PDB file of C-alpha atoms and ligand atoms in Angstrom:
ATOM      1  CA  UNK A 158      -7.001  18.127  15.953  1.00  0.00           C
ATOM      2  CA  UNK A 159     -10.753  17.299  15.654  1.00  0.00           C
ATOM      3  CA  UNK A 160     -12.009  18.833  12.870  1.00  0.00           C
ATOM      4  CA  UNK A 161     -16.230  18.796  11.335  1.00  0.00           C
ATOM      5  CA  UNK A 162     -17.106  18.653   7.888  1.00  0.00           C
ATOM      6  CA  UNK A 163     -20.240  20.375   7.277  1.00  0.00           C
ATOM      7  CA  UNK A 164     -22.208  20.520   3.791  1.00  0.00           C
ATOM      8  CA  UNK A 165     -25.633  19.418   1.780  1.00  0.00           C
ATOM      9  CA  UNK A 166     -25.356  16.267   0.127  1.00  0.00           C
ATOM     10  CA  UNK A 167     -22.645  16.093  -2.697  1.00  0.00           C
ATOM     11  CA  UNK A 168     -20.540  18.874  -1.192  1.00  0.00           C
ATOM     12  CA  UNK A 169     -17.565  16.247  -1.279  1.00  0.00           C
ATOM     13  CA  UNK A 170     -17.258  15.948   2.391  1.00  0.00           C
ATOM     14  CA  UNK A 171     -16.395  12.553   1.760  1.00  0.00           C
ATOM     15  CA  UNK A 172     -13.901  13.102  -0.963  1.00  0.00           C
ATOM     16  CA  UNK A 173     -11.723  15.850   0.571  1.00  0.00           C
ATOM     17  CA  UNK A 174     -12.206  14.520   4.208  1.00  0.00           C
ATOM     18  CA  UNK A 175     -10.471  11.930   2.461  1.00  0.00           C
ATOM     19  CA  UNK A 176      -7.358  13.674   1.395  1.00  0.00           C
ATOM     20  CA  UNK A 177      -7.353  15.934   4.612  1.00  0.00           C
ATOM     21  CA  UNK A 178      -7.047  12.846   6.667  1.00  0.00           C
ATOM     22  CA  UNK A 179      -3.808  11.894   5.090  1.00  0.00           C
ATOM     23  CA  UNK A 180      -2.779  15.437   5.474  1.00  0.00           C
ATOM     24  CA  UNK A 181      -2.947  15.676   8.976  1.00  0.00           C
ATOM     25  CA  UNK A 182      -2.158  11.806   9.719  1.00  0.00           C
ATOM     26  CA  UNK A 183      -5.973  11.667  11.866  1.00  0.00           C
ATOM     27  CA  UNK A 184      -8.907   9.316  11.688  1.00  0.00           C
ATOM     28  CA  UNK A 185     -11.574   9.972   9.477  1.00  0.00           C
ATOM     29  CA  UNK A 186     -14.985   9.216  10.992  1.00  0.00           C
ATOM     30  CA  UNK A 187     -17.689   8.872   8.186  1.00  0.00           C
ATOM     31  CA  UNK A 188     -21.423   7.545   9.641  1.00  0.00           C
ATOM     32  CA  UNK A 189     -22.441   7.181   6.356  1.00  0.00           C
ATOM     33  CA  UNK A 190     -19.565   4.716   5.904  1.00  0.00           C
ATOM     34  CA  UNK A 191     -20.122   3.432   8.839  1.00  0.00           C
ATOM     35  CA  UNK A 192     -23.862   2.536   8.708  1.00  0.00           C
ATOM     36  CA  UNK A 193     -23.083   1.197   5.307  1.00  0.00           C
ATOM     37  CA  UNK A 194     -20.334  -1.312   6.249  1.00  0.00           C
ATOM     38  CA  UNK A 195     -23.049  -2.447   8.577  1.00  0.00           C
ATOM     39  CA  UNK A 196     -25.596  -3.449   6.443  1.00  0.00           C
ATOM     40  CA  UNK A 197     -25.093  -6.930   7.138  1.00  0.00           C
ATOM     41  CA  UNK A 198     -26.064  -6.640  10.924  1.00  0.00           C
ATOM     42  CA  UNK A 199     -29.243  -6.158  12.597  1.00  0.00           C
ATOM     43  CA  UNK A 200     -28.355  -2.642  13.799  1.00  0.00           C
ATOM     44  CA  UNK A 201     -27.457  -1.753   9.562  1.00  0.00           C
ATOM     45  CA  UNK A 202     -30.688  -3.152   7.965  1.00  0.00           C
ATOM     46  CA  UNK A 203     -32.785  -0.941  10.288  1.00  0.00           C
ATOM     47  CA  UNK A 204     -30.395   2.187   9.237  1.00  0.00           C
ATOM     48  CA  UNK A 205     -30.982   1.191   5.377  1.00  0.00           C
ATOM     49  CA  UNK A 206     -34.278   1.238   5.872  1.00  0.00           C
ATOM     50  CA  UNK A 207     -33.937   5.197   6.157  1.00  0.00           C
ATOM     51  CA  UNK A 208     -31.434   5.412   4.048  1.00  0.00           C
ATOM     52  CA  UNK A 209     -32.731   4.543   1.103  1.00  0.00           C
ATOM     53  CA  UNK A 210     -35.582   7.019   1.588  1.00  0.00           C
ATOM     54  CA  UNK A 211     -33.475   9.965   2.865  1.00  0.00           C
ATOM     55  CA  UNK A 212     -34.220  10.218   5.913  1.00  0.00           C
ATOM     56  CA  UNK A 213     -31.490  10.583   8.680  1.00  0.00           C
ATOM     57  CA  UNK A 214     -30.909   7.595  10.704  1.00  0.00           C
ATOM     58  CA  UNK A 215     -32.323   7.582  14.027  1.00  0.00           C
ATOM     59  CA  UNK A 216     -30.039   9.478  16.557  1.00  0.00           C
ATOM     60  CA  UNK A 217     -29.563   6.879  19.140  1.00  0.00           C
ATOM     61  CA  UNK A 218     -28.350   4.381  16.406  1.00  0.00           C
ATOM     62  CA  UNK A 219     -25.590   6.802  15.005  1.00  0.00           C
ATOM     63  CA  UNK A 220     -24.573   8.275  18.464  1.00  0.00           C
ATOM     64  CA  UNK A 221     -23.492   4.368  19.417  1.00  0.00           C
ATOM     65  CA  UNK A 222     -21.612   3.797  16.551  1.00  0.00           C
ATOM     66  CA  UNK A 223     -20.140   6.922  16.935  1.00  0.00           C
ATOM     67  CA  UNK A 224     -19.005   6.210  20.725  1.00  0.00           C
ATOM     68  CA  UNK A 225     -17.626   2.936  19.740  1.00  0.00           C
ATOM     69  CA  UNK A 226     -15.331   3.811  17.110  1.00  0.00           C
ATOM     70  CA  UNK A 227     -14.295   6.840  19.746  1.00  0.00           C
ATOM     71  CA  UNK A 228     -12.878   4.403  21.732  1.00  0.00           C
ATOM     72  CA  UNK A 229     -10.353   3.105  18.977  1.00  0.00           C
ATOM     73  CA  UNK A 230      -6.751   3.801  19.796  1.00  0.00           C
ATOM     74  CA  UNK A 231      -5.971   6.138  16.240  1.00  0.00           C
ATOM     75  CA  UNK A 232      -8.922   8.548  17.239  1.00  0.00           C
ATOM     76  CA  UNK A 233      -6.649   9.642  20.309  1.00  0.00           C
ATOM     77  CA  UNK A 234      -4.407  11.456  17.165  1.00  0.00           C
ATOM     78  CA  UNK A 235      -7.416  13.546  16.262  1.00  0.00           C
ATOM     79  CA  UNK A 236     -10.270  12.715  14.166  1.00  0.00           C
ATOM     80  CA  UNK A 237     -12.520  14.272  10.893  1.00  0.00           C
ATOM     81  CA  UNK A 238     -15.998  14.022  11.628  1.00  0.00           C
ATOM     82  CA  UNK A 239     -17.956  13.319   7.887  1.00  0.00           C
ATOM     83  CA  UNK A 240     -21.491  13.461   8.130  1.00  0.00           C
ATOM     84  CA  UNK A 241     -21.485  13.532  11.605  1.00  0.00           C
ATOM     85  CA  UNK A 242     -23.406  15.638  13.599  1.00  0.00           C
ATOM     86  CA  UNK A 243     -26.005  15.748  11.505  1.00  0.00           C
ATOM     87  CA  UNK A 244     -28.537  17.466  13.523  1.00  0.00           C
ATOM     88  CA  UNK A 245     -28.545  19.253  17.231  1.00  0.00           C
ATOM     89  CA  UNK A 246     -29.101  16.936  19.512  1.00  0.00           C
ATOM     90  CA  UNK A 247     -26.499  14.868  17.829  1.00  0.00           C
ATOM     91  CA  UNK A 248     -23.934  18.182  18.092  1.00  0.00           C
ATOM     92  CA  UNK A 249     -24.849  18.716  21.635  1.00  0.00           C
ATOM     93  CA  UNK A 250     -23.835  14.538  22.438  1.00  0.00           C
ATOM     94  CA  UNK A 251     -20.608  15.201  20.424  1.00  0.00           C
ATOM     95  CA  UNK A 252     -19.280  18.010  22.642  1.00  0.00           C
ATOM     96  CA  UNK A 253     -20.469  15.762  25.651  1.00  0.00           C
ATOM     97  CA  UNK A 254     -18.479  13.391  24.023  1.00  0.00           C
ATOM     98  CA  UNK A 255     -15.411  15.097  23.579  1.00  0.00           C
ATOM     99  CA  UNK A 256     -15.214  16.818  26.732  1.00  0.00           C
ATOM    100  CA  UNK A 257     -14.634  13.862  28.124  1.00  0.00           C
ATOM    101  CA  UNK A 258     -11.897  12.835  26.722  1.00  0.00           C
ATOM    102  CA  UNK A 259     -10.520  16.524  27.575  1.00  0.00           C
ATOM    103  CA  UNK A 260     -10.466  17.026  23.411  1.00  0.00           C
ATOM    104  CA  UNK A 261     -12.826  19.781  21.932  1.00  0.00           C
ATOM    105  CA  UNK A 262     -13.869  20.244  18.362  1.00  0.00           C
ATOM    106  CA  UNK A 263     -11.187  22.914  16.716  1.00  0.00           C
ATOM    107  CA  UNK A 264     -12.522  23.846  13.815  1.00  0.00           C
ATOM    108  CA  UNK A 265     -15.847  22.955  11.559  1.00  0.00           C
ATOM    109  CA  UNK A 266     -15.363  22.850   7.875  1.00  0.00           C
ATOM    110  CA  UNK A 267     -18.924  24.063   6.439  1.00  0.00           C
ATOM    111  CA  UNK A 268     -18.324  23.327   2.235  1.00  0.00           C
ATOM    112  CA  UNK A 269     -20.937  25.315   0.236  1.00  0.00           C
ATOM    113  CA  UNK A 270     -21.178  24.319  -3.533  1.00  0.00           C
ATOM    114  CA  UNK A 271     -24.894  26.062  -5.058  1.00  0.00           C
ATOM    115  CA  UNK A 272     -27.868  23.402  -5.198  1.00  0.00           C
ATOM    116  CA  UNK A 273     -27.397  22.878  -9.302  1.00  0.00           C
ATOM    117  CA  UNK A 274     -24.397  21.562  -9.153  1.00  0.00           C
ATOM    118  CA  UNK A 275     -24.929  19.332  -5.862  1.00  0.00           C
ATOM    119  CA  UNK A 276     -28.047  17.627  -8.104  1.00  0.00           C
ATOM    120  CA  UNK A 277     -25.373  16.990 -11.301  1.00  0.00           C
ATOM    121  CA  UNK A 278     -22.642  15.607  -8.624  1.00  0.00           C
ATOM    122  CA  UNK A 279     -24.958  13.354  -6.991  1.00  0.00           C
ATOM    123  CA  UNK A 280     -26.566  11.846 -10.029  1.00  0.00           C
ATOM    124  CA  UNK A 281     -23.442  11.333 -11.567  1.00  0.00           C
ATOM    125  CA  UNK A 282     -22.453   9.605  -8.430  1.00  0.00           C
ATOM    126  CA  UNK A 283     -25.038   6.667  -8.217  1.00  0.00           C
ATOM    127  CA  UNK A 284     -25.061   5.618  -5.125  1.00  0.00           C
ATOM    128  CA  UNK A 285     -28.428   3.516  -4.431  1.00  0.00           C
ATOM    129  CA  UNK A 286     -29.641   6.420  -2.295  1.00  0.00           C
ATOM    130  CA  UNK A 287     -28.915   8.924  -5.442  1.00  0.00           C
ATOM    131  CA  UNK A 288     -32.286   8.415  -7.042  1.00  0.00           C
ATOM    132  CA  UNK A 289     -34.076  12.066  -7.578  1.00  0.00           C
ATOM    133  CA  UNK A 290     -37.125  11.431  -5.094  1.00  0.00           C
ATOM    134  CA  UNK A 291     -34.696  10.257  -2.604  1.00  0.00           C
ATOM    135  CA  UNK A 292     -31.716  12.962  -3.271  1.00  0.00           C
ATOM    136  CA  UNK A 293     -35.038  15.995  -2.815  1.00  0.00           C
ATOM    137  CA  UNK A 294     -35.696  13.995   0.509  1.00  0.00           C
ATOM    138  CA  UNK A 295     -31.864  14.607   1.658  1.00  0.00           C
ATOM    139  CA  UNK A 296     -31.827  17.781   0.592  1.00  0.00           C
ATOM    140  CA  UNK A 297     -35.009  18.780   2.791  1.00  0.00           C
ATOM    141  CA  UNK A 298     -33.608  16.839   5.828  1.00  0.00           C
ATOM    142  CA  UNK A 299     -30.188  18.997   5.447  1.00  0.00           C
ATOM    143  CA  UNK A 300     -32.087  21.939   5.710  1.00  0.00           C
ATOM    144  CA  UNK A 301     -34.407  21.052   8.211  1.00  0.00           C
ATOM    145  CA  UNK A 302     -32.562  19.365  10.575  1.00  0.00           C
ATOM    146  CA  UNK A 303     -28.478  20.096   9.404  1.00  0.00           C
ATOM    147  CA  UNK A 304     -28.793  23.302   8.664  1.00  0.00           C
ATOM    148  CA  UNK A 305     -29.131  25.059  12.111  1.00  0.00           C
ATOM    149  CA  UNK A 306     -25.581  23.593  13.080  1.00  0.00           C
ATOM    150  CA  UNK A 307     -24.238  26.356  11.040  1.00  0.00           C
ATOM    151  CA  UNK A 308     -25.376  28.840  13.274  1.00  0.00           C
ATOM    152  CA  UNK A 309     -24.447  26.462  16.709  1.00  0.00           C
ATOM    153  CA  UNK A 310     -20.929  26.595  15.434  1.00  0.00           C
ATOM    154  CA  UNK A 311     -20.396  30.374  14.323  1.00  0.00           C
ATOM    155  CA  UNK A 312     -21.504  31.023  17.890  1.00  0.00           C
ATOM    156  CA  UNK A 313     -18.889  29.162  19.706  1.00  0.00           C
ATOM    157  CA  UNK A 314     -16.504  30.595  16.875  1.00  0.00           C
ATOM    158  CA  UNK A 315     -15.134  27.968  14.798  1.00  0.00           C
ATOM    159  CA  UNK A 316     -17.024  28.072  12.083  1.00  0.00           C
ATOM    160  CA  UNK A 317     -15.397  28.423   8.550  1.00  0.00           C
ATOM    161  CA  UNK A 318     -16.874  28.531   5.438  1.00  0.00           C
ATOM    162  CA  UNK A 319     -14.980  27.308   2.019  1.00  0.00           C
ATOM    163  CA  UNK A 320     -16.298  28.076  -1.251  1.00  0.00           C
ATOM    164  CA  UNK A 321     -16.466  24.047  -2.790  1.00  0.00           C
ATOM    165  CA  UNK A 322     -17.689  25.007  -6.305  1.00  0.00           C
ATOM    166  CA  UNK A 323     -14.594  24.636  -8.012  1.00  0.00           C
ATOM    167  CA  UNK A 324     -12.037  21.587  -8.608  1.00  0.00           C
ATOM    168  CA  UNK A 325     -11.274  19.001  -5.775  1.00  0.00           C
ATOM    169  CA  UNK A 326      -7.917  20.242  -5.597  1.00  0.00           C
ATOM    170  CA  UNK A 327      -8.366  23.627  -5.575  1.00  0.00           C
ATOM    171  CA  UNK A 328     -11.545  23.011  -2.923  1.00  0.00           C
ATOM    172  CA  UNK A 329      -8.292  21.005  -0.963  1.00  0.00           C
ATOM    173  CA  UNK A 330      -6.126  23.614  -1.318  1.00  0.00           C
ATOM    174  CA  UNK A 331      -8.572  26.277   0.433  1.00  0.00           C
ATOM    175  CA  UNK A 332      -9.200  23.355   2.870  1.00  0.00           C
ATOM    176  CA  UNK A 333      -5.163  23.412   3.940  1.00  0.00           C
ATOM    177  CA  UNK A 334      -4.906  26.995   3.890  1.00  0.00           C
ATOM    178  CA  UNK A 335      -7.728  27.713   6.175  1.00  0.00           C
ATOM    179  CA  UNK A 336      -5.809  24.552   8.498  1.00  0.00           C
ATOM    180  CA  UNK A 337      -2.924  25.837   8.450  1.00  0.00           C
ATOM    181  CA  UNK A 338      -4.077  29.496   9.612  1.00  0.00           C
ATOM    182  CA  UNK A 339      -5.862  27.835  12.497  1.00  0.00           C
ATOM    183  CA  UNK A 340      -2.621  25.652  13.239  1.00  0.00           C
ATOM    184  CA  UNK A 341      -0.265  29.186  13.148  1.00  0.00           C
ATOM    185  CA  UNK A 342      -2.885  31.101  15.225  1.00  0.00           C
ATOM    186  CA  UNK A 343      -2.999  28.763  18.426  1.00  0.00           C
ATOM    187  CA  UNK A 344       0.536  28.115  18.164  1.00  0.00           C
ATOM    188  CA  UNK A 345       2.474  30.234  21.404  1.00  0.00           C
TER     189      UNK A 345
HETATM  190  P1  ADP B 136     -24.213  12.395   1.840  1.00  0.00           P
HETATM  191  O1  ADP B 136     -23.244  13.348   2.472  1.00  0.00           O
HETATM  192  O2  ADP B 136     -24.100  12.336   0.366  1.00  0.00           O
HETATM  193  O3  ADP B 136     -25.615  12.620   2.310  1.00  0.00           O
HETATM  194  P2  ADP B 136     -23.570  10.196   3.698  1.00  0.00           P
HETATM  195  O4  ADP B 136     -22.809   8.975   3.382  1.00  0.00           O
HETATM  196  O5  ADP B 136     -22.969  11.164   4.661  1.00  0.00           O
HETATM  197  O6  ADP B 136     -23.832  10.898   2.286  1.00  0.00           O
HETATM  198  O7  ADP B 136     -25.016   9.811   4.261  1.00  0.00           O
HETATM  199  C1  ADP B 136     -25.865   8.886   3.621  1.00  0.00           C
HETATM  200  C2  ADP B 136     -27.091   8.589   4.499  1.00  0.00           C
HETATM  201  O8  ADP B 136     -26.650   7.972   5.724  1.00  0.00           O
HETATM  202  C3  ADP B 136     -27.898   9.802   4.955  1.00  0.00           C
HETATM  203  O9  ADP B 136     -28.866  10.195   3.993  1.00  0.00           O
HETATM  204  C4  ADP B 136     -28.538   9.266   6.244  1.00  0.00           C
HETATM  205  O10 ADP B 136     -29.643   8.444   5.974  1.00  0.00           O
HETATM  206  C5  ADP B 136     -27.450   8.381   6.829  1.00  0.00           C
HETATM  207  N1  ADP B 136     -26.578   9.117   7.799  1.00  0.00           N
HETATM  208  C6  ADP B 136     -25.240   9.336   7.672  1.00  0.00           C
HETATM  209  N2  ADP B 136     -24.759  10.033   8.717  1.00  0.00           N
HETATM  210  C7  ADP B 136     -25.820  10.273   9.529  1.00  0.00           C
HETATM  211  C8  ADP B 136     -25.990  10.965  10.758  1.00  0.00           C
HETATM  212  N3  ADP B 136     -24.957  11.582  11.375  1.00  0.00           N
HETATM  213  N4  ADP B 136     -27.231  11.000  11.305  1.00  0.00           N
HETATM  214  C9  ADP B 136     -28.268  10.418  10.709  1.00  0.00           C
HETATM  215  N5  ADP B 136     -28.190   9.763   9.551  1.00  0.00           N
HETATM  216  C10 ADP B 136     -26.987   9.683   8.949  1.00  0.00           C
END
């Protein structure tokens, strides 16, 4: 199964992309992780650069890391895709991507939790990017540039949206039901 989770910062992409990966036994793809873990190579300290103001990391930078860890043998079980795409163009490489391979996205995950709590959640967090001029600066790029993947997934018609306001395990427990239903409906 490849699976997208959609959602503004402090949705909890990260945290129930987490359990759903040991759920379904797939590899969990997270950029931000990924650009991160990185910050000790060339290719990382020009993605922190933008990261620590907000701003989404350059396209061509994410799309290669993205490609490489593709290539890894536990992606051929299916993968989670956290964070990732993050704007159109980066949507439109993903399902050049994956047709490819002969494996198409089967279901996007878009979490919606109202902006109040997403501020409490992130500040709580403290992340180094989880400062308040730099959270407002996420928050415009999600809805500038994130947003309109909502829409390029309800048209192809596997977009779902899950209420992630209440408890992680409740939010996980919508997560496996709406799974499962996809699971039971393309099953012969
Ligand atoms: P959050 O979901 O809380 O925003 P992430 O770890 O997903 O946290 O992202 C942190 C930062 O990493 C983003 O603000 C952005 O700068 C960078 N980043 C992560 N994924 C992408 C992506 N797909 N495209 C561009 N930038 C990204």
């Amino acid at each position: 199964m490849r699976i997208v989770f959609l959602g503004p910062p402090g949705a909890g992409k990260g945290t129930q992309a987490q359990r759903l990966k040991d759920y379904l036994g797939i590899a969990h793809l997270s950029t931000g992780e990924m650009l991160r873990d990185a910050e000790d190579t060339p290719l990382g300290r020009k993605a922190a650069r933008y990261m620590l103001t907000g701003q989404l990391v350059p396209d061509d930078i994410v799309l290669g890391i993205v490609v490489q860890r593709l290539s890894e043998k536990d992606c051929s079980q299916g993968c989670l895709f956290d964070g990732f795409p993050r704007t159109v163009p980066q949507a439109e490489a993903l399902d050049r991507m994956l047709a490819v391979r002969g494996m198409p996205l089967d279901l996007v995950l878009a979490l919606n939790v109202p902006e109040a709590d997403l501020n409490a959640r992130l500040t709580a967090r403290g992340r180094p990017d989880d400062d308040p001029k730099t959270i407002a600066e996420r928050f415009r790029q999600y809805c500038a540039l994130t947003q309109p993947l909502i829409d390029y997934y309800r048209l192809r018609g596997i977009l779902r949206q899950i209420d992630a306001s209440a408890s992680p395990d409740k939010v996980f427990e919508r997560i496996r039901d709406t799974i499962d239903a996809t699971v039971s409906s393309n099953s012969p």
